[in-house]
Short mmCIF file of N, CA, C and O in Angstrom, two decimals:
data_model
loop_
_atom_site.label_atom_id
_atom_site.label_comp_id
_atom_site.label_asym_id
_atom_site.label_seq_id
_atom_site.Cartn_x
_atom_site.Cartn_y
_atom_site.Cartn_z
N UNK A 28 0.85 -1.18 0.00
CA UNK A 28 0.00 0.00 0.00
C UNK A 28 0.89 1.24 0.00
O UNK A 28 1.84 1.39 0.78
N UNK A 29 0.54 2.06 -0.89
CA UNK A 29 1.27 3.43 -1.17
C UNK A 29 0.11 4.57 -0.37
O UNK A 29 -1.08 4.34 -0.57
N UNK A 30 0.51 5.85 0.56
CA UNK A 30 0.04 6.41 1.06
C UNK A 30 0.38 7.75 0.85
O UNK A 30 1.56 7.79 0.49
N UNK A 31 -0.11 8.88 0.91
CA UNK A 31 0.37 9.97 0.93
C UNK A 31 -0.92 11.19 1.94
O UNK A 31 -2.08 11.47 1.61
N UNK A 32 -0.30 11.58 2.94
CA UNK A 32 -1.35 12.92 3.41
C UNK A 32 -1.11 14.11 3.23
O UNK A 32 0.01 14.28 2.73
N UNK A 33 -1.80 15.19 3.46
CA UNK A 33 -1.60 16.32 3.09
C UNK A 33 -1.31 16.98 4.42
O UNK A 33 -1.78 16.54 5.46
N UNK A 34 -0.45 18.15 4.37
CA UNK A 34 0.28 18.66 5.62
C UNK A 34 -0.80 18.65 6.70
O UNK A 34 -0.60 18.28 7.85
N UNK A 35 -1.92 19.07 6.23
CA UNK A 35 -2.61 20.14 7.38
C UNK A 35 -3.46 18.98 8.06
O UNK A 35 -4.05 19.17 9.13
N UNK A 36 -3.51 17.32 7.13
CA UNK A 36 -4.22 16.31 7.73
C UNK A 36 -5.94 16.74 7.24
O UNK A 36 -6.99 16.45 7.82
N UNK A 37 -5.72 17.45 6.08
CA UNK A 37 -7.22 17.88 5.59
C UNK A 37 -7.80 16.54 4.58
O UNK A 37 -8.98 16.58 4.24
N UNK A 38 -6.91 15.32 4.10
CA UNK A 38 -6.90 14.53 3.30
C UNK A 38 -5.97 13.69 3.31
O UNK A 38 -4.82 14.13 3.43
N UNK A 39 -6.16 12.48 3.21
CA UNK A 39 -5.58 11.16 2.90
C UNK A 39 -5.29 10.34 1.62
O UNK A 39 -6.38 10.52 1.08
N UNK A 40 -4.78 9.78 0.99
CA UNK A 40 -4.81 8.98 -0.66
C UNK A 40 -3.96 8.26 -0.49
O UNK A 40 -2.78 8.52 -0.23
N UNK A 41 -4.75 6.70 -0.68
CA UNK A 41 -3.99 5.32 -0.57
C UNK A 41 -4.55 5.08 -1.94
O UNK A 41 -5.54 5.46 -2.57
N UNK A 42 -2.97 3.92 -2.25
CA UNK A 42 -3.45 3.34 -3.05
C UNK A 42 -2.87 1.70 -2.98
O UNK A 42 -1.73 1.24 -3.01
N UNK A 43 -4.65 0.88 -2.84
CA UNK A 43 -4.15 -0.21 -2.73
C UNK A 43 -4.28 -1.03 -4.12
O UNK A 43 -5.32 -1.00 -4.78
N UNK A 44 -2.75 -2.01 -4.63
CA UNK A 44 -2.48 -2.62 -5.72
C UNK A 44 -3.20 -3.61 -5.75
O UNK A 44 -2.85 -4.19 -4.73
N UNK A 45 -4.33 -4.50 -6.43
CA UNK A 45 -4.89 -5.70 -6.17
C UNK A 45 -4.79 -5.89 -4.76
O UNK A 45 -3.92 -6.74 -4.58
N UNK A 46 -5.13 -5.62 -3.96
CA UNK A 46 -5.16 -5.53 -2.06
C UNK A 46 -5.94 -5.06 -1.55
O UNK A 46 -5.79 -4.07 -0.83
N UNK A 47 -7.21 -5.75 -1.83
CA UNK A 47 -8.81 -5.52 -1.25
C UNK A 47 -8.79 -5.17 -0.17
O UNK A 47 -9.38 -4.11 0.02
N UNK A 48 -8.05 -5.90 1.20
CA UNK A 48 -8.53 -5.60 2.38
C UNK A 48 -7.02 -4.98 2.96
O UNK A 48 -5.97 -5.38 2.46
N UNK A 49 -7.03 -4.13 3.87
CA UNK A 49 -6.15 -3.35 4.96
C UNK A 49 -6.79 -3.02 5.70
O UNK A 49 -8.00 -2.76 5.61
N UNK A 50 -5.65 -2.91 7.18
CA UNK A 50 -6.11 -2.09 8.34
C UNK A 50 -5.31 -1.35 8.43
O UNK A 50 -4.12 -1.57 8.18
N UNK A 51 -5.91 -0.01 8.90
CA UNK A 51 -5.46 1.64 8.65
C UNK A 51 -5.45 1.88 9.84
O UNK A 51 -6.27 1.60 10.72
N UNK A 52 -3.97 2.70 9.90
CA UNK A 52 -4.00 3.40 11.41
C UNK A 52 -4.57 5.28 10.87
O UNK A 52 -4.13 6.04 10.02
N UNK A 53 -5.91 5.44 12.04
CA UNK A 53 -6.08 6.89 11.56
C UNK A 53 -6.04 7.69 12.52
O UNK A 53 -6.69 8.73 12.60
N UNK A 54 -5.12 7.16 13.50
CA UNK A 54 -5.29 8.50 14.81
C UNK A 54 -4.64 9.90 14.81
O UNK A 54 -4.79 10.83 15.60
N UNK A 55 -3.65 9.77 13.39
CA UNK A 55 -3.44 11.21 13.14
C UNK A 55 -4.75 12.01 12.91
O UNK A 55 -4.51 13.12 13.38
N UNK A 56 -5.86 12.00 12.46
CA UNK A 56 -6.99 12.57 12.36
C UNK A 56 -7.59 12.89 13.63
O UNK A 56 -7.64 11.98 14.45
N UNK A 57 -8.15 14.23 14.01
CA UNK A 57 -9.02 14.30 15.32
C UNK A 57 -10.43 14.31 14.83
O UNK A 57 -10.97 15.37 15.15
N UNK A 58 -11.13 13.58 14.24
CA UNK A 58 -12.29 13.25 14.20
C UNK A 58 -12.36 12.36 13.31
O UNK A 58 -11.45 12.24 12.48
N UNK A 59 -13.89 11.26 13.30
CA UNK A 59 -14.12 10.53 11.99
C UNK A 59 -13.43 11.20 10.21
O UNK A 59 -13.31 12.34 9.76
N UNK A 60 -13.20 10.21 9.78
CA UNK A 60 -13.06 10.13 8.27
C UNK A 60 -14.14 9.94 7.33
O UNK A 60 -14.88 8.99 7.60
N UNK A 61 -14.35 10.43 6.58
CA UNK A 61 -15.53 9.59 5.17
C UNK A 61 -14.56 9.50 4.13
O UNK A 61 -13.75 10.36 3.77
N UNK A 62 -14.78 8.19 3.64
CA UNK A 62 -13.93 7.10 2.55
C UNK A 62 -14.83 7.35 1.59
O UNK A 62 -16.04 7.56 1.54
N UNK A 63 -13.70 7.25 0.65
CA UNK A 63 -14.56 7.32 -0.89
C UNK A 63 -13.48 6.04 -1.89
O UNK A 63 -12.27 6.14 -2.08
N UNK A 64 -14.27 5.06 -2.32
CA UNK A 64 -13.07 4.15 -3.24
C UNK A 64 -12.73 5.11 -4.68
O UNK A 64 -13.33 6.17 -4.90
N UNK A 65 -12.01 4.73 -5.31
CA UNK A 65 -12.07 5.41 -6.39
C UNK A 65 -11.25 3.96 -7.61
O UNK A 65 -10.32 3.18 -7.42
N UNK A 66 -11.76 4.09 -8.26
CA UNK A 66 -11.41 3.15 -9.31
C UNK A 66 -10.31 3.53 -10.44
O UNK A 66 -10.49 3.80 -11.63
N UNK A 67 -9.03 3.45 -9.64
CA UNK A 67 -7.98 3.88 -11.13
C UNK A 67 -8.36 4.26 -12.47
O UNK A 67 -8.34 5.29 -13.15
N UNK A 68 -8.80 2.69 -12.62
CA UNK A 68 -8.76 2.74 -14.15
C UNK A 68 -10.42 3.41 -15.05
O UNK A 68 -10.64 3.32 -16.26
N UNK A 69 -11.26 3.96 -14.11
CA UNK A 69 -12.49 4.47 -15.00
C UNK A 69 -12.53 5.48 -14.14
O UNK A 69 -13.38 6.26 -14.57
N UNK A 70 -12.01 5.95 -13.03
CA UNK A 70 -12.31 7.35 -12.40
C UNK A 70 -13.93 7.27 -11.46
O UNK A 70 -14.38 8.07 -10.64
N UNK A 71 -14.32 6.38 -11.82
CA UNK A 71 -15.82 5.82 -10.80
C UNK A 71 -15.10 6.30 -9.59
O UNK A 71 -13.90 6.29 -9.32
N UNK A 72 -16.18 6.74 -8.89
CA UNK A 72 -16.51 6.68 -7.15
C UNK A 72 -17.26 6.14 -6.61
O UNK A 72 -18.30 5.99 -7.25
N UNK A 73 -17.26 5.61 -5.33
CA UNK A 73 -18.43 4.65 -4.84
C UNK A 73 -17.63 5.55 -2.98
O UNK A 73 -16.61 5.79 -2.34
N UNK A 74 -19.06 5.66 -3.03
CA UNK A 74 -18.84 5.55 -0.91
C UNK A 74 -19.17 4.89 -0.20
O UNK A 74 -20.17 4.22 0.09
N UNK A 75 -17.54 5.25 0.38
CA UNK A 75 -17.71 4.58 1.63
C UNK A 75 -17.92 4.57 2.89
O UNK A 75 -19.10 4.84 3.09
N UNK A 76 -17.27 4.36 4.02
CA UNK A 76 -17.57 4.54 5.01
C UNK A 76 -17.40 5.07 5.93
O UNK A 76 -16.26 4.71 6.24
N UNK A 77 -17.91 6.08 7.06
CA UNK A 77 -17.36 6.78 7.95
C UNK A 77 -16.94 6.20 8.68
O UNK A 77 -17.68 5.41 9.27
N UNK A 78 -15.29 6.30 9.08
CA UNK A 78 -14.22 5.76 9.78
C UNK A 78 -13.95 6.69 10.79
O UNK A 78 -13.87 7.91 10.65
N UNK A 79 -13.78 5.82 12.16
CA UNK A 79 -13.90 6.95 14.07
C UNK A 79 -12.10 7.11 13.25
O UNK A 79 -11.74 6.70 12.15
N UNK A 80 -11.35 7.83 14.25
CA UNK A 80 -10.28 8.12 14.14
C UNK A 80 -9.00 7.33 15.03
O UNK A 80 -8.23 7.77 15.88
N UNK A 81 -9.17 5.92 14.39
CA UNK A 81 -8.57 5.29 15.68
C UNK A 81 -7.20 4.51 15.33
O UNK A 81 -6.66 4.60 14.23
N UNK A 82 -6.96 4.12 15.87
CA UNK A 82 -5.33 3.14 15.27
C UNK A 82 -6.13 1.88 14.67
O UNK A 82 -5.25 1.43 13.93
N UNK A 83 -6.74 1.39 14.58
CA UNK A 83 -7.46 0.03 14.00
C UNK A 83 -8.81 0.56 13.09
O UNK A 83 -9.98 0.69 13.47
N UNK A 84 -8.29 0.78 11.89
CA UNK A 84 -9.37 0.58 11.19
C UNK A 84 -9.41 -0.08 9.81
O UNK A 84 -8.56 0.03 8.92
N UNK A 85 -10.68 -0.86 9.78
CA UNK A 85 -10.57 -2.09 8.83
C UNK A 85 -11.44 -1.30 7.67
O UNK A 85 -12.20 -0.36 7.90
N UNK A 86 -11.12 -2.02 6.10
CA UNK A 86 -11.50 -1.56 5.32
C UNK A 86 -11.33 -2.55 4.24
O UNK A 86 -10.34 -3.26 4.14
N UNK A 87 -12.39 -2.57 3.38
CA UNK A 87 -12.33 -3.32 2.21
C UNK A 87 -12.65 -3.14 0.77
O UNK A 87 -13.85 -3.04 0.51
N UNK A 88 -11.86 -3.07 -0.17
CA UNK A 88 -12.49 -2.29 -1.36
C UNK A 88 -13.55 -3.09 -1.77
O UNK A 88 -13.88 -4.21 -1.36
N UNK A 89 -14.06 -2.39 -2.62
CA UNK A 89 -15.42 -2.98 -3.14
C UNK A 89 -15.88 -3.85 -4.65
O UNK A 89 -16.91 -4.25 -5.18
N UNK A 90 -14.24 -3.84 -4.97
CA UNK A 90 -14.17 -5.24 -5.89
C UNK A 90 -12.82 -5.59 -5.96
O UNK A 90 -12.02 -5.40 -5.05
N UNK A 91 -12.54 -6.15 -7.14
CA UNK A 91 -10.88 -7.05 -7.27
C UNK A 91 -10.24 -5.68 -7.71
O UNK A 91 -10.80 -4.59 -7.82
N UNK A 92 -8.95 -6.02 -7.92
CA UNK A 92 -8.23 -5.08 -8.68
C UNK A 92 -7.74 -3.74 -7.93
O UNK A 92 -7.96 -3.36 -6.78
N UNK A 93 -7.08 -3.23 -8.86
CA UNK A 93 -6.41 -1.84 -8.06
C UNK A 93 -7.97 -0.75 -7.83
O UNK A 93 -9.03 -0.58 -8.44
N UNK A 94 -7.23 -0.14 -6.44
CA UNK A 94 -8.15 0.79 -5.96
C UNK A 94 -7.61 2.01 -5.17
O UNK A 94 -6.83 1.77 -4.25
N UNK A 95 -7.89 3.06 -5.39
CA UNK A 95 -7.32 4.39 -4.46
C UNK A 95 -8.73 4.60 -3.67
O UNK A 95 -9.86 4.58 -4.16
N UNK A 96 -8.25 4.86 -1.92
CA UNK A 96 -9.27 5.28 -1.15
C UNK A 96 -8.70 6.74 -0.46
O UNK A 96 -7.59 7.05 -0.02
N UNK A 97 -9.73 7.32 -0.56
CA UNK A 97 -9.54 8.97 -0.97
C UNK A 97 -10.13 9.44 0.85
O UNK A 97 -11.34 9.61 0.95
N UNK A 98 -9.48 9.57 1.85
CA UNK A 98 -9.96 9.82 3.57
C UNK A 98 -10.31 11.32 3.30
O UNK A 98 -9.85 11.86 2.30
N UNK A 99 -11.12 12.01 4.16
CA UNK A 99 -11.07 13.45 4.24
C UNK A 99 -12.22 13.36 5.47
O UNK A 99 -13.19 12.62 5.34
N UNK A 100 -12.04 14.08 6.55
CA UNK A 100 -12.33 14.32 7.84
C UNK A 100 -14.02 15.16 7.16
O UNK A 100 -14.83 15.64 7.96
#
């Protein structure tokens, strides 16, 4: 999994390679997250789920194949 945040912690962007499921540490965030998948290869969005801000959080994309999940508080 490739990750990148933005300074201020206003946004998150993973990208997982064929790697449906991870657990995410999100306690850099001080409040819930809302997930959005995003589909590389057609630019589709699908939502997902509001994530608390905790060191354990589970997540699963929503089909096979590569997927970027897009966090923002």
């Amino acid at each position: 999994i490739a990750a990148g945040v933005a300074e201020d912690r206003s946004a998150a962007l993973l990208y997982l390679p064929d790697n449906p499921q991870a657990v995410l540490d999100l306690s850099m965030f001080e409040r819930p997250v809302q997930a959005t998948w995003i589909n590389p290869s057609t630019g589709a969005r699908i939502s997902g789920p509001r994530l608390a801000a905790s060191e354990s959080a589970p997540v699963k994309a929503p089909g096979s194949g590569d997927w970027l999940l897009l966090l923002r508080p």
